[in-house]
PDB file of C-alpha atoms in Angstrom:
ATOM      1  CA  UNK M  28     104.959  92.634 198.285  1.00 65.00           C
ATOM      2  CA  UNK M  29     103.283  89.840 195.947  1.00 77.00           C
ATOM      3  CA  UNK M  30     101.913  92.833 193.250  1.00 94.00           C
ATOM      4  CA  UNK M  31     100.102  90.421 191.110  1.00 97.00           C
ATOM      5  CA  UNK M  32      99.402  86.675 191.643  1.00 97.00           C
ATOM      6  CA  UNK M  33      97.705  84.313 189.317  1.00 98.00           C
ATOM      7  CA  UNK M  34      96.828  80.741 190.080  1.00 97.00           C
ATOM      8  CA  UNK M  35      97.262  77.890 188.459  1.00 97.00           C
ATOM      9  CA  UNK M  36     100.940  78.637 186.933  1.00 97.00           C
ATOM     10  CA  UNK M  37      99.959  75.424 184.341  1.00 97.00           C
ATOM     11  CA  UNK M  38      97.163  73.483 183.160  1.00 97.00           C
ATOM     12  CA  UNK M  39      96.022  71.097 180.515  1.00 97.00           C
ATOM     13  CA  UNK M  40      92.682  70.897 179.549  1.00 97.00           C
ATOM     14  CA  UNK M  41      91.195  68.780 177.032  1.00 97.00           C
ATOM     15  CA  UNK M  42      88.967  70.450 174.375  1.00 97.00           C
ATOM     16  CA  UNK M  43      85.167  71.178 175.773  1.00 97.00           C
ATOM     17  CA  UNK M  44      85.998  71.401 179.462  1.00 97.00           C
ATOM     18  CA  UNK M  45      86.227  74.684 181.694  1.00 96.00           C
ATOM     19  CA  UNK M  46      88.465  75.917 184.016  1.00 96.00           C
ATOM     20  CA  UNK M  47      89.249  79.162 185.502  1.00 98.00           C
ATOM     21  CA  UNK M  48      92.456  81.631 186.165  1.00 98.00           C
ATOM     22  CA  UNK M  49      92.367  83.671 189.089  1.00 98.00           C
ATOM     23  CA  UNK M  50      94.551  87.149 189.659  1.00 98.00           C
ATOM     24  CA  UNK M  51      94.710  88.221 192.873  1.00 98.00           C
ATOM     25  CA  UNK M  52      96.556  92.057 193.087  1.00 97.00           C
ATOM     26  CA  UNK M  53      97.714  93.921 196.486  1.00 95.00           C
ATOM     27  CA  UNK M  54      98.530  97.185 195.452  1.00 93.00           C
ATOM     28  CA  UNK M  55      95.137  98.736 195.688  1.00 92.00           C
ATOM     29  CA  UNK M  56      95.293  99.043 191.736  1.00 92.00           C
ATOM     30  CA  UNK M  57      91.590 100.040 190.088  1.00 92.00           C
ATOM     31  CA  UNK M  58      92.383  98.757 186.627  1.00 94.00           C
ATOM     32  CA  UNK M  59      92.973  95.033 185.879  1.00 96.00           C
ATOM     33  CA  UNK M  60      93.798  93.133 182.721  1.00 96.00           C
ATOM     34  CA  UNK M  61      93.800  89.470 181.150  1.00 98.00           C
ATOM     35  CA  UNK M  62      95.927  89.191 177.901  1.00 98.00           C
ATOM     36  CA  UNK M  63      97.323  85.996 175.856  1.00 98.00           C
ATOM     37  CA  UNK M  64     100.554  85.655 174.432  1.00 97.00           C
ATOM     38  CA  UNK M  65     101.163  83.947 171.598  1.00 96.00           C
ATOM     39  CA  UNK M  66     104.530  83.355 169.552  1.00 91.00           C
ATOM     40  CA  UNK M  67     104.944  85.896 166.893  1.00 86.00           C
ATOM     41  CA  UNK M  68     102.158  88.097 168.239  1.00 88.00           C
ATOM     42  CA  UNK M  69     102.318  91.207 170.934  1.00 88.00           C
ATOM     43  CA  UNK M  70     100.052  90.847 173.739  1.00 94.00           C
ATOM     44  CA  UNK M  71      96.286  90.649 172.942  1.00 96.00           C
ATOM     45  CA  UNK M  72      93.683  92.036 174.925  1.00 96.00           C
ATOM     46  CA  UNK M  73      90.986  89.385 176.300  1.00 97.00           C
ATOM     47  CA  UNK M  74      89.011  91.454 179.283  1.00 97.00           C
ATOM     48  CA  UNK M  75      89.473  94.282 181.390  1.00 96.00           C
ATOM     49  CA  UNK M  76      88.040  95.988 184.413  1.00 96.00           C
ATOM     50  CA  UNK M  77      88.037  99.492 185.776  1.00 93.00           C
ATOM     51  CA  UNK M  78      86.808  99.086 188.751  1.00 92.00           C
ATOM     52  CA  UNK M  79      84.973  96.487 191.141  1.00 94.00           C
ATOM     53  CA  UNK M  80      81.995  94.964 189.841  1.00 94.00           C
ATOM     54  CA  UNK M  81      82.401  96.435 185.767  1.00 95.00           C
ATOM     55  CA  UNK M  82      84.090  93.949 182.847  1.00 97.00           C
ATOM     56  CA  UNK M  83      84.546  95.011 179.424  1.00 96.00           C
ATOM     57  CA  UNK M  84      85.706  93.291 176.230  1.00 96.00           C
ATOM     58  CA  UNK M  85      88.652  93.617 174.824  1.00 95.00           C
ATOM     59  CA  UNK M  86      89.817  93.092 171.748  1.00 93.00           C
ATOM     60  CA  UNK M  87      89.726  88.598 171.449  1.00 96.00           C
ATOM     61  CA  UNK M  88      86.755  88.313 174.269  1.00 97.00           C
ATOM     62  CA  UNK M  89      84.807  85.308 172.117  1.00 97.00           C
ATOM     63  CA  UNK M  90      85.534  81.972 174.464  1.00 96.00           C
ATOM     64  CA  UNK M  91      85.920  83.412 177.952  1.00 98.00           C
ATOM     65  CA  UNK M  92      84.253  85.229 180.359  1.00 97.00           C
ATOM     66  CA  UNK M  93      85.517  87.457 183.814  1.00 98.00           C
ATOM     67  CA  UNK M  94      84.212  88.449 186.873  1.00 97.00           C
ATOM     68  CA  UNK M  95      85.262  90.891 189.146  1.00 97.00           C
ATOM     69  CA  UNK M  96      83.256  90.820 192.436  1.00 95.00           C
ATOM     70  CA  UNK M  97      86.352  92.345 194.484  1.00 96.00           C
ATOM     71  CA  UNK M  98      88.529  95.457 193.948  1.00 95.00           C
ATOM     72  CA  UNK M  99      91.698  92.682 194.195  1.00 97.00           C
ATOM     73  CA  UNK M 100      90.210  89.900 192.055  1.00 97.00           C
ATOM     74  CA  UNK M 101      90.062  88.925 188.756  1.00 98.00           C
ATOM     75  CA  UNK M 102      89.028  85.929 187.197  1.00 98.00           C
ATOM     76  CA  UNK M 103      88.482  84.779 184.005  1.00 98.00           C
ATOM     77  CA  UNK M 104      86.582  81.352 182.373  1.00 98.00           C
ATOM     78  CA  UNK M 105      86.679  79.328 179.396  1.00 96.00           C
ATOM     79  CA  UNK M 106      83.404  77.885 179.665  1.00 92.00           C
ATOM     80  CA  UNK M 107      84.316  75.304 176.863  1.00 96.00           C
ATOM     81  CA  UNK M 108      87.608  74.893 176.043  1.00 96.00           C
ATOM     82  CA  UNK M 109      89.315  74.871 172.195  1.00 97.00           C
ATOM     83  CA  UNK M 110      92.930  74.116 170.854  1.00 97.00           C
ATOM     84  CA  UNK M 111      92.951  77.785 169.707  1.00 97.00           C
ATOM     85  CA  UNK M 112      92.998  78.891 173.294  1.00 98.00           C
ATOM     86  CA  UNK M 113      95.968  77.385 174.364  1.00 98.00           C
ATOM     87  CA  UNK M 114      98.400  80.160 175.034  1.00 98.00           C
ATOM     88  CA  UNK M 115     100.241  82.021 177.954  1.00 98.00           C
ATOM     89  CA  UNK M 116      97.689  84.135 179.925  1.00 98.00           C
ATOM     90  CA  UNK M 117      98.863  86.947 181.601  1.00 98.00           C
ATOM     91  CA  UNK M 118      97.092  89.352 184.484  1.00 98.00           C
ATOM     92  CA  UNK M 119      98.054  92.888 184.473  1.00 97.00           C
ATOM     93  CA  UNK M 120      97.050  95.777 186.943  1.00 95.00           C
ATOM     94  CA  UNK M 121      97.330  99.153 186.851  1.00 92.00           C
ATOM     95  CA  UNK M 122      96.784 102.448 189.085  1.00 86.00           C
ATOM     96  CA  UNK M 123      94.103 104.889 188.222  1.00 73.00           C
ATOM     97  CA  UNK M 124      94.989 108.604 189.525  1.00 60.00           C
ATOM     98  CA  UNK M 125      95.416 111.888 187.285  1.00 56.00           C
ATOM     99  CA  UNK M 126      99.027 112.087 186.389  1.00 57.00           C
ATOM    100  CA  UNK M 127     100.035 109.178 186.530  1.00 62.00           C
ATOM    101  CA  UNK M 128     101.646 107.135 183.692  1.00 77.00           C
ATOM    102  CA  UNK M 129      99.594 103.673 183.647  1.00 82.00           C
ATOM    103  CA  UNK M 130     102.651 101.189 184.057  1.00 89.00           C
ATOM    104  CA  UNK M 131     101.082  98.326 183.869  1.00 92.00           C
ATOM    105  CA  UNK M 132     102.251  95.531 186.619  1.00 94.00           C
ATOM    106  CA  UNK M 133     102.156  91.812 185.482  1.00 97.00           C
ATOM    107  CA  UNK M 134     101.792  88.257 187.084  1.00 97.00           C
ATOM    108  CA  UNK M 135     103.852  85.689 186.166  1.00 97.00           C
ATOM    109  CA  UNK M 136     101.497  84.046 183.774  1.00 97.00           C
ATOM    110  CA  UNK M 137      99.695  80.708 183.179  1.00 98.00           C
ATOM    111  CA  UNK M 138     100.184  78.522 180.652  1.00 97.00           C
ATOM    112  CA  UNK M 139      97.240  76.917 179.135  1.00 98.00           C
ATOM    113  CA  UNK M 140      97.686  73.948 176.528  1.00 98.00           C
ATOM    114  CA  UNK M 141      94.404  72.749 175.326  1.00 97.00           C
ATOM    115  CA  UNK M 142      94.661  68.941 174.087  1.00 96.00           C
TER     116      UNK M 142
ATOM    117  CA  UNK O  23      94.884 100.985 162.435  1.00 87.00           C
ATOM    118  CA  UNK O  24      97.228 101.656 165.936  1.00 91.00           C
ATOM    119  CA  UNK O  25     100.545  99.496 165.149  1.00 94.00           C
ATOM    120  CA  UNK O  26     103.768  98.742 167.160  1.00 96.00           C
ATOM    121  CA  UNK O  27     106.641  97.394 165.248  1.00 97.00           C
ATOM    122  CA  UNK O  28     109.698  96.613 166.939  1.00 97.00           C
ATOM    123  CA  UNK O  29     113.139  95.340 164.642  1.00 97.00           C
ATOM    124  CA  UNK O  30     115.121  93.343 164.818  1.00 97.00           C
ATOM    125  CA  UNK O  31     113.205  90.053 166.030  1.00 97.00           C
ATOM    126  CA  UNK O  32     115.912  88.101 167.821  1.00 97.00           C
ATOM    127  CA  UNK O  33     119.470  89.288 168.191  1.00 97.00           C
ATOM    128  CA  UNK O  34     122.407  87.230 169.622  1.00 98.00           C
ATOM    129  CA  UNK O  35     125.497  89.341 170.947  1.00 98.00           C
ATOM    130  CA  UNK O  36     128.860  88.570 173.110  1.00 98.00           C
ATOM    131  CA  UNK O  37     128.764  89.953 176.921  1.00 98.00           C
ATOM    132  CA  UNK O  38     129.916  93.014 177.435  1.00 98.00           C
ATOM    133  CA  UNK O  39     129.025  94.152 173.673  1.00 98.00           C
ATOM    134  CA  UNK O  40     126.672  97.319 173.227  1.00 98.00           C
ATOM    135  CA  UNK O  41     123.284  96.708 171.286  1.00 98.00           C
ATOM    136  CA  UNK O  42     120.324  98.516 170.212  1.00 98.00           C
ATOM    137  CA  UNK O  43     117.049  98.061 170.057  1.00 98.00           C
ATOM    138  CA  UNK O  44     114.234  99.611 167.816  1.00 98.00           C
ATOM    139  CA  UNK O  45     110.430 100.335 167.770  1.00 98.00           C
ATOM    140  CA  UNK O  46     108.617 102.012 165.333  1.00 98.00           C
ATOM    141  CA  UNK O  47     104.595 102.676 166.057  1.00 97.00           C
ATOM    142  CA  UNK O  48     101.594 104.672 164.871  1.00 96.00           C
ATOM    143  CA  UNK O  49      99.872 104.637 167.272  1.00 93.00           C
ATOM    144  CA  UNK O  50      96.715 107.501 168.012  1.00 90.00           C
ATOM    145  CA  UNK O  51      95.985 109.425 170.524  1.00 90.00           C
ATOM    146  CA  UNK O  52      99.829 108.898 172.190  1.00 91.00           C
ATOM    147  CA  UNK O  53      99.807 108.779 176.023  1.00 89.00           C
ATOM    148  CA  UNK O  54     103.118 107.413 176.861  1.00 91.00           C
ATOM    149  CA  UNK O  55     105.905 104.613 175.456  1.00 94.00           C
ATOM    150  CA  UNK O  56     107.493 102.261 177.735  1.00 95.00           C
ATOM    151  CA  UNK O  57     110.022  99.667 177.634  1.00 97.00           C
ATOM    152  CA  UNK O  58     109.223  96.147 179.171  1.00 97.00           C
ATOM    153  CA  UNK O  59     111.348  93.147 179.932  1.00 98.00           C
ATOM    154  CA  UNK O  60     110.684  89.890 180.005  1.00 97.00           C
ATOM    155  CA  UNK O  61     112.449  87.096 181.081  1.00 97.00           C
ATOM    156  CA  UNK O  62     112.057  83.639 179.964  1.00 95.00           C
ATOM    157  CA  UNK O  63     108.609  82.297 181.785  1.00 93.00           C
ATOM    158  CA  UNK O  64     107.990  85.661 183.933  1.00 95.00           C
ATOM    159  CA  UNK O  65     105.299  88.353 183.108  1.00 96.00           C
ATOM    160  CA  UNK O  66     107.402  91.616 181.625  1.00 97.00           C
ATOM    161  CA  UNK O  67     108.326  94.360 183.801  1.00 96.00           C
ATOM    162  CA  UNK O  68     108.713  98.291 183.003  1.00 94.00           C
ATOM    163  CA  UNK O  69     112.185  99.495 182.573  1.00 94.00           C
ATOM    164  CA  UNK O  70     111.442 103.135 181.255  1.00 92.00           C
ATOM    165  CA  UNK O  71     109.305 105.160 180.387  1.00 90.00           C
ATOM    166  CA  UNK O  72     109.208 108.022 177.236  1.00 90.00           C
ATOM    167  CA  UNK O  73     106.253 110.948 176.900  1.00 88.00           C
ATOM    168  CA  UNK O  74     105.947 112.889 174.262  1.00 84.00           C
ATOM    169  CA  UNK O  75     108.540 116.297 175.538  1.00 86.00           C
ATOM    170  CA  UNK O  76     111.165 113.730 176.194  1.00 87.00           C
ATOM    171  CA  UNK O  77     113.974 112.853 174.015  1.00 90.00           C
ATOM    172  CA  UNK O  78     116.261 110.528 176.335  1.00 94.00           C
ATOM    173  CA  UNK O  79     116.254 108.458 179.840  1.00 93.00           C
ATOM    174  CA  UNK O  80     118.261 106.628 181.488  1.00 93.00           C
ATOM    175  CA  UNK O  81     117.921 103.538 183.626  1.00 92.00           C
ATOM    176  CA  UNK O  82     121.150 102.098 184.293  1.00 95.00           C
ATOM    177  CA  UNK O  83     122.356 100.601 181.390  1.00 96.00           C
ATOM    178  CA  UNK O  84     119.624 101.040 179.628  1.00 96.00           C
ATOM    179  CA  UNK O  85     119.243 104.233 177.858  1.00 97.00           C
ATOM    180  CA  UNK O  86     116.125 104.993 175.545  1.00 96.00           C
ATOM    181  CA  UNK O  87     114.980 107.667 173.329  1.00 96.00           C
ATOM    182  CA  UNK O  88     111.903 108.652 171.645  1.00 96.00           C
ATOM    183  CA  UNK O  89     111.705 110.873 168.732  1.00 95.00           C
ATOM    184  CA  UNK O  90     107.613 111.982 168.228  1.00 92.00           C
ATOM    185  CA  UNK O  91     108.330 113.816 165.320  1.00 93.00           C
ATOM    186  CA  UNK O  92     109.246 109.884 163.674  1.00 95.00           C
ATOM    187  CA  UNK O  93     107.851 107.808 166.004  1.00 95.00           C
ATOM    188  CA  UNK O  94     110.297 106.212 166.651  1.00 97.00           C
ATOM    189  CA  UNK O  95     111.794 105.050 169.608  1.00 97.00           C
ATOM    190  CA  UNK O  96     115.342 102.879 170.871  1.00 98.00           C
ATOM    191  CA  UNK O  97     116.510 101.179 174.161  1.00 98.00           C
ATOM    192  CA  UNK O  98     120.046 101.070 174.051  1.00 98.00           C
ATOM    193  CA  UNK O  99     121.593  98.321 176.273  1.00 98.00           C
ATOM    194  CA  UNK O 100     125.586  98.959 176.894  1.00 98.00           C
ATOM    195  CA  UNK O 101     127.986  96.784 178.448  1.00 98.00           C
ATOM    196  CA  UNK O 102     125.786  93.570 178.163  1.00 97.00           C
ATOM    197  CA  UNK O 103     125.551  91.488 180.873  1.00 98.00           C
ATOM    198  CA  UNK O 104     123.971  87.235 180.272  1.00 98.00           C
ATOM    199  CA  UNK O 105     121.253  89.026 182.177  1.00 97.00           C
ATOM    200  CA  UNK O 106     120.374  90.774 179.806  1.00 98.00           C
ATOM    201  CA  UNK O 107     119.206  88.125 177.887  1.00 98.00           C
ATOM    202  CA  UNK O 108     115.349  88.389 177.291  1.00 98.00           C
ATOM    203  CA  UNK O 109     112.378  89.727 175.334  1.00 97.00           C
ATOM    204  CA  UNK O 110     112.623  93.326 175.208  1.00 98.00           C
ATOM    205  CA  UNK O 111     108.574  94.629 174.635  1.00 98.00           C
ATOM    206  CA  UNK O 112     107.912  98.091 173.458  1.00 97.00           C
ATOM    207  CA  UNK O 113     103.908  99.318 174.257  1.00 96.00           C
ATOM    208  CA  UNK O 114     102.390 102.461 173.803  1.00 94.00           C
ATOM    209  CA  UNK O 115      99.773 104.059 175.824  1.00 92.00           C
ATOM    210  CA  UNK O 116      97.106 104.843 173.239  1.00 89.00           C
ATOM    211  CA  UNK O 117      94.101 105.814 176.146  1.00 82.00           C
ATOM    212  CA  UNK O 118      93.705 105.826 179.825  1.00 80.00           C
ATOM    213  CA  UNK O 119      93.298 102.027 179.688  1.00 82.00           C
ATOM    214  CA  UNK O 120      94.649 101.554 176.024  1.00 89.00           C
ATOM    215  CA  UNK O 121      98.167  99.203 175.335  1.00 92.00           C
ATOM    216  CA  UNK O 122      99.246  98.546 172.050  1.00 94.00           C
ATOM    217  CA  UNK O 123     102.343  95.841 172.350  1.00 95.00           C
ATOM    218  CA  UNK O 124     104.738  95.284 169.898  1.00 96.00           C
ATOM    219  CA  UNK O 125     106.289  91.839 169.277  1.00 96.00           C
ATOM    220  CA  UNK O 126     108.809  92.102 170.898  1.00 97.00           C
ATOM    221  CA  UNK O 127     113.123  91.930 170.885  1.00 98.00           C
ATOM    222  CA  UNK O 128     114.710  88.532 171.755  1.00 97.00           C
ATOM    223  CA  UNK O 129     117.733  88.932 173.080  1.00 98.00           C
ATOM    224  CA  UNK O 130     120.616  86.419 174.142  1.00 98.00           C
ATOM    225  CA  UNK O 131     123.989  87.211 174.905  1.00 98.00           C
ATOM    226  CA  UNK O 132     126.626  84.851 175.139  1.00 98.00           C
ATOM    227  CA  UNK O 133     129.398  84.453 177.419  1.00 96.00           C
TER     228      UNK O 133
END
């Protein structure tokens, strides 16, 4: 099983262009996730979905946007890049059901330097 | 304000040494506490899982505990092997989709 994919693994973007990060997830999950990593810091909240079609903000949304036009897709924009975004992005999905314990599942991350 | 702490920041120990790991949160309402690991350049992955009526798990090697009355909570690594050597994340469920992450353990262990 892939679980959760996200394309591209690196980029470098200089500051004021845009660029995209997809997640693609197989395991049927409802609930996906975009967080940065920084050093020093726990992961941080950009976007999330609960289901196809919905977005919400997190808790660091100002700079990007997401779309999520298909239960396994997530994406999510910088429409103008800025040194402060550079960071490690990570996708995360997780399973919606009553009992269940919300284990988050992770991609491998992307790593984002903004010049 | 919901808060994960996790001590000590980095630790280094010799293979086949014991070590433990602690995490300290307030953290409101409390769904669950898990125990990630994360490996240099990979997303982290769930290695146990705590809820509130349990005291102790196993997984292996790694055994952690929770005390709710605290809040605290430990992952206790024994026998440790170079694999072990990563970040070691703890995150509490705070809401149905609700993480709060703590900084994180960096661990190395030499040979």
């Amino acid at each position: 099983n892939a679980g959760v994919t996200q394309t591209p693994k690196f980029r470098v973007l200089k500051t004021g262009q845009s660029m995209t990060l997809l997640c693609a997830q197989d395991m049927n999950h409802e609930y996906m996730y975009w967080y940065r990593q920084d050093p020093g810091m726990g992961l941080r909240l950009i976007h999330y979905s609960v289901g196809e079609g919905t977005t919400a903000k997190g808790e660091v949304p100002d700079g990007y946007n997401v779309s999520r036009l298909k239960k396994q897709n997530f994406l999510l924009g910088l429409e103008s890049a800025a040194p402060s975004q550079t960071s490690v992005y990570f996708c995360a999905s997780s399973y919606l059901g009553t009992g269940v314990t919300g284990e988050l599942f992770f991609g491998e991350g992307s790593r984002l330097t903004v010049l | 304000k919901n808060q994960v702490e996790q001590s000590p920041q980095s630790l280094i120990i010799l293979e086949g040494k014991n070590c433990t790991l602690q995490c300290n949160y307030t953290v409101s309402p409390f769904s669950n506490l898990r125990w990630y690991k994360q490996d240099t350049g990979r997303g982290p992955v769930s290695l146990t899982i705590m809820t509130f009526s349990e005291n102790t798990k196993s997984n292996g090697r790694y055994t952690a505990t929770l005390d709710a009355d605290t809040k605290q909570s430990s992952l206790h690594i024994t026998a440790s092997q170079l694999s072990d050597s990563a970040s070691y994340i703890c995150v509490v469920k705070a809401g149905t989709y609700k993480y709060i992450f703590g900084t994180g353990t960096r661990l190395k262990v030499l040979a």
